[in-house]
């Protein structure tokens, strides 16, 4: 299989084929997930919670992200590697440039940044310097203390309108991809159609151009014991992890996942 690039992802959106993404933090799972057909491996700062045992993603450093990105690169068999800029790593444009360089040199093909329209200048600078950016909108876990918890975003019309505007502003600024987390399914679907770049959803319904889940969640593992509404345990009915990864890819591709019960209403 040829390596997945941004061109591949744009092509999938153009032909209406769903994009598959999973978080990944090490070489063994990178090999397993990429060989199962997962197109994008997200080295998410969720590693602060699922690997390091913190109660939020805030303690994660750029050095942590670079270490896990390099691990994923060693096992990857052709997926596109997307790495998170962790909390405060893009507080200024200069920090965003330096920390993105660290992640790209560790093996990322694209970086993901949580924020909103205020990221426009940062995204333009990164894109001009050869760093494709995925902008993460909606429930951005690094802002959990601003939101007062992990809450669905965009339920009120004013918030929904702000998200529509943010998405379009970030596409204009040069974002190569968007990720929408925990937004009402109808709104996520509308935004996906309004922009020309691929939109990946988590807790955002089936109308986005692709889906992502945290690897440990879809394997039925939970440190806290809490399982979010948008999670499906793909180990159920499978004999091994390879089976669960293949079932996830198949379910995203045939749009049987996410089902309506995994999404949120306005
Ligand atoms: O860090 C992460 O794993 C993420 C996903 C929840 C989308 O950003």
Coordinates of C-alpha atoms and ligand atoms in Angstrom, one line a residue:
X1 CA 0.0 0.0 0.0
X2 CA 1.4 3.5 -0.9
X3 CA 2.0 5.8 2.1
X4 CA -1.0 7.9 3.1
X5 CA -0.4 11.6 2.4
X6 CA -2.5 14.7 2.7
X7 CA -3.3 14.2 -1.0
X8 CA -4.7 10.8 -0.1
X9 CA -6.9 12.3 2.6
X10 CA -8.2 15.0 0.3
X11 CA -8.9 12.4 -2.3
X12 CA -10.9 10.3 0.2
X13 CA -13.0 13.4 1.1
X14 CA -13.6 14.2 -2.6
X15 CA -14.9 10.7 -3.3
X16 CA -17.0 10.5 -0.1
X17 CA -14.9 7.7 1.4
X18 CA -14.6 8.0 5.2
X19 CA -11.1 8.5 6.7
X20 CA -10.0 6.2 9.6
X21 CA -7.9 7.6 12.4
X22 CA -6.9 6.2 15.8
X23 CA -4.7 7.4 18.5
X24 CA -1.4 5.6 18.8
X25 CA 1.6 6.0 21.1
X26 CA 4.0 3.2 20.4
X27 CA 5.7 1.1 17.7
X28 CA 3.8 -2.1 18.2
X29 CA 0.4 -0.6 17.9
X30 CA 1.6 1.7 15.1
X31 CA 2.4 -1.5 13.1
X32 CA -0.8 -3.2 14.0
X33 CA -3.1 -0.2 13.3
X34 CA -1.4 0.8 10.1
X35 CA -1.4 -2.7 8.8
X36 CA -5.1 -3.0 9.6
X37 CA -5.7 0.0 7.3
X38 CA -5.9 2.9 9.7
X39 CA -5.0 5.9 7.6
X40 CA -4.0 8.4 10.2
X41 CA -2.2 7.6 13.5
X42 CA -2.8 10.4 16.0
X43 CA -0.1 10.7 18.6
X44 CA -2.5 12.4 20.9
X45 CA -1.8 14.2 24.1
X46 CA -4.4 11.9 25.5
X47 CA -1.3 9.9 26.3
X48 CA -1.1 12.0 29.4
X49 CA -4.3 10.3 30.6
X50 CA -4.2 6.8 29.1
X51 CA -0.4 6.1 29.4
X52 CA 0.8 8.5 32.2
X53 CA -2.3 8.2 34.4
X54 CA -2.9 12.0 34.8
X55 CA -6.5 13.3 35.2
X56 CA -6.1 15.7 32.2
X57 CA -3.8 16.3 29.3
X58 CA -2.2 19.4 30.8
X59 CA 0.9 17.8 32.3
X60 CA 2.1 16.5 28.8
X61 CA 5.3 18.1 27.4
X62 CA 6.6 18.5 23.9
X63 CA 9.4 16.2 24.9
X64 CA 6.8 13.5 25.8
X65 CA 5.1 14.0 22.5
X66 CA 8.3 13.8 20.5
X67 CA 9.3 10.6 22.3
X68 CA 6.0 8.9 21.5
X69 CA 6.0 10.3 17.9
X70 CA 9.4 8.7 17.3
X71 CA 8.1 5.4 18.7
X72 CA 5.1 5.5 16.4
X73 CA 7.3 6.3 13.4
X74 CA 9.4 3.2 14.0
X75 CA 6.4 0.8 13.8
X76 CA 4.3 2.7 11.2
X77 CA 3.6 0.9 7.9
X78 CA 2.4 3.8 5.7
X79 CA -0.1 5.7 7.8
X80 CA 0.1 9.5 8.1
X81 CA 1.4 10.5 11.5
X82 CA -0.4 13.4 13.2
X83 CA 1.1 14.7 16.5
X84 CA -0.5 16.9 19.1
X85 CA 1.1 20.2 20.2
X86 CA 0.5 19.8 23.9
X87 CA -0.8 22.4 26.4
X88 CA 1.0 25.8 26.0
X89 CA 3.3 24.5 23.2
X90 CA 1.6 27.0 20.8
X91 CA 1.1 29.9 23.3
X92 CA 3.1 32.1 21.0
X93 CA 3.9 31.8 17.3
X94 CA 7.6 31.3 18.1
X95 CA 6.8 28.5 20.5
X96 CA 4.5 26.9 17.9
X97 CA 7.2 27.0 15.2
X98 CA 9.9 25.6 17.5
X99 CA 7.7 22.8 19.0
X100 CA 6.3 21.8 15.7
X101 CA 9.8 21.5 14.3
X102 CA 10.6 19.1 17.2
X103 CA 7.5 17.0 16.4
X104 CA 8.1 17.0 12.6
X105 CA 11.8 16.0 13.2
X106 CA 10.6 13.2 15.5
X107 CA 8.5 11.7 12.6
X108 CA 5.2 13.6 12.4
X109 CA 3.7 14.5 9.0
X110 CA 1.3 17.0 10.4
X111 CA 0.6 18.7 13.8
X112 CA -2.7 19.2 15.6
X113 CA -3.4 22.3 17.5
X114 CA -6.3 22.9 19.9
X115 CA -7.9 26.3 19.7
X116 CA -10.2 28.5 17.6
X117 CA -10.0 31.4 15.2
X118 CA -7.2 33.0 17.3
X119 CA -4.9 30.3 15.9
X120 CA -5.1 31.7 12.3
X121 CA -1.8 33.5 12.4
X122 CA 0.0 30.5 13.9
X123 CA -1.5 28.2 11.3
X124 CA -0.5 30.4 8.4
X125 CA 3.1 30.7 9.7
X126 CA 3.3 26.9 10.1
X127 CA 1.8 26.1 6.7
X128 CA 4.1 28.6 5.0
X129 CA 7.1 26.9 6.6
X130 CA 6.1 23.4 5.5
X131 CA 4.1 22.2 8.5
X132 CA 0.6 21.0 7.7
X133 CA -1.8 21.7 10.5
X134 CA -5.0 20.0 11.8
X135 CA -7.0 22.5 13.9
X136 CA -8.9 20.9 16.8
X137 CA -12.3 22.7 17.5
X138 CA -15.2 22.0 19.8
X139 CA -14.4 20.3 23.1
X140 CA -10.6 21.0 23.3
X141 CA -9.4 19.1 26.3
X142 CA -6.5 21.5 27.0
X143 CA -9.2 24.1 27.9
X144 CA -11.1 21.8 30.3
X145 CA -10.6 24.4 33.1
X146 CA -12.2 27.1 30.9
X147 CA -15.1 24.9 30.0
X148 CA -15.6 23.7 33.6
X149 CA -15.5 20.0 32.5
X150 CA -15.6 17.8 29.4
X151 CA -18.9 19.2 28.0
X152 CA -20.5 19.1 24.5
X153 CA -19.8 22.4 22.6
X154 CA -22.0 24.2 20.1
X155 CA -25.4 23.3 21.5
X156 CA -26.5 27.0 21.8
X157 CA -27.0 28.8 18.5
X158 CA -24.4 31.5 19.4
X159 CA -21.8 28.8 20.1
X160 CA -22.7 26.9 17.0
X161 CA -22.3 30.0 14.8
X162 CA -18.9 30.7 16.4
X163 CA -17.8 27.2 15.5
X164 CA -19.0 27.6 11.9
X165 CA -17.0 30.9 11.7
X166 CA -13.9 29.4 13.4
X167 CA -13.9 26.4 11.0
X168 CA -14.0 28.7 7.9
X169 CA -11.4 31.1 9.3
X170 CA -9.0 28.3 10.0
X171 CA -9.5 26.8 6.5
X172 CA -8.7 30.3 5.1
X173 CA -5.7 30.6 7.3
X174 CA -4.3 27.4 5.7
X175 CA -5.4 24.5 8.0
X176 CA -5.1 21.2 6.1
X177 CA -7.6 19.4 8.3
X178 CA -10.1 20.0 11.1
X179 CA -11.0 17.8 14.0
X180 CA -14.3 18.3 15.8
X181 CA -14.7 16.9 19.3
X182 CA -18.1 16.6 21.0
X183 CA -20.3 18.8 18.9
X184 CA -23.9 18.1 17.9
X185 CA -24.0 15.7 14.9
X186 CA -26.0 18.0 12.7
X187 CA -23.6 20.9 13.3
X188 CA -20.6 18.7 12.6
X189 CA -22.1 17.5 9.4
X190 CA -22.9 21.0 8.3
X191 CA -19.3 22.2 9.0
X192 CA -17.9 19.2 7.1
X193 CA -19.9 20.2 4.0
X194 CA -19.0 23.9 4.3
X195 CA -15.2 23.4 4.2
X196 CA -13.2 21.8 1.5
X197 CA -10.6 20.3 3.9
X198 CA -11.2 16.9 5.6
X199 CA -13.0 17.0 8.9
X200 CA -12.5 14.2 11.4
X201 CA -15.0 13.7 14.2
X202 CA -15.0 12.2 17.7
X203 CA -18.4 12.5 19.4
X204 CA -19.5 14.4 16.3
X205 CA -21.8 11.9 14.5
X206 CA -21.4 10.2 11.2
X207 CA -21.6 13.2 8.9
X208 CA -17.9 14.2 9.2
X209 CA -15.3 13.0 6.6
X210 CA -13.7 10.6 9.0
X211 CA -13.6 9.3 12.6
X212 CA -11.1 9.1 15.4
X213 CA -11.2 7.2 18.7
X214 CA -8.7 6.8 21.5
X215 CA -7.1 3.4 21.0
X216 CA -7.5 2.2 24.6
X217 CA -11.2 3.2 24.5
X218 CA -12.0 1.2 21.4
X219 CA -10.1 -1.8 22.9
X220 CA -12.4 -1.6 25.9
X221 CA -9.7 -0.4 28.3
X222 CA -10.5 2.4 30.8
X223 CA -8.4 3.7 33.6
X224 CA -11.1 5.8 35.1
X225 CA -13.9 3.3 34.6
X226 CA -16.0 6.0 32.8
X227 CA -16.8 5.4 29.2
X228 CA -17.9 8.3 27.0
X229 CA -21.1 8.1 25.0
X230 CA -19.2 8.2 21.7
X231 CA -17.0 5.2 22.4
X232 CA -17.6 1.8 21.1
X233 CA -15.7 -1.3 22.3
X234 CA -14.5 -3.0 19.1
X235 CA -13.1 -6.0 21.0
X236 CA -16.7 -7.3 21.5
X237 CA -17.1 -10.2 19.1
X238 CA -13.4 -10.3 18.1
X239 CA -10.8 -12.8 19.1
X240 CA -7.8 -10.5 19.1
X241 CA -6.7 -6.9 18.8
X242 CA -6.0 -7.2 15.1
X243 CA -9.7 -8.2 14.7
X244 CA -10.8 -5.2 16.7
X245 CA -8.7 -2.8 14.6
X246 CA -10.0 -4.4 11.4
X247 CA -13.6 -4.1 12.7
X248 CA -13.1 -0.4 13.5
X249 CA -11.7 0.3 10.0
X250 CA -14.6 -1.6 8.4
X251 CA -17.3 0.1 10.5
X252 CA -16.0 3.6 9.8
X253 CA -15.7 2.9 6.1
X254 CA -19.3 1.5 5.8
X255 CA -20.6 4.2 8.1
X256 CA -22.0 1.8 10.7
X257 CA -19.9 3.6 13.3
X258 CA -20.7 6.0 14.7
X259 CA -24.4 5.0 15.2
X260 CA -26.8 7.7 16.2
X261 CA -26.5 6.7 19.9
X262 CA -22.8 7.7 19.8
X263 CA -23.6 11.3 18.8
X264 CA -25.1 14.4 20.5
X265 CA -28.2 16.4 19.6
X266 CA -28.2 20.2 19.7
Ligands
LIG1 O1 -5.3 13.7 22.3 C1 -6.1 13.0 21.7 O2 -6.2 11.8 21.7 C2 -7.1 13.7 20.9 C3 -8.3 12.9 20.4 C4 -9.3 12.8 21.6 C5 -9.0 13.5 19.3 O3 -7.0 14.8 20.6

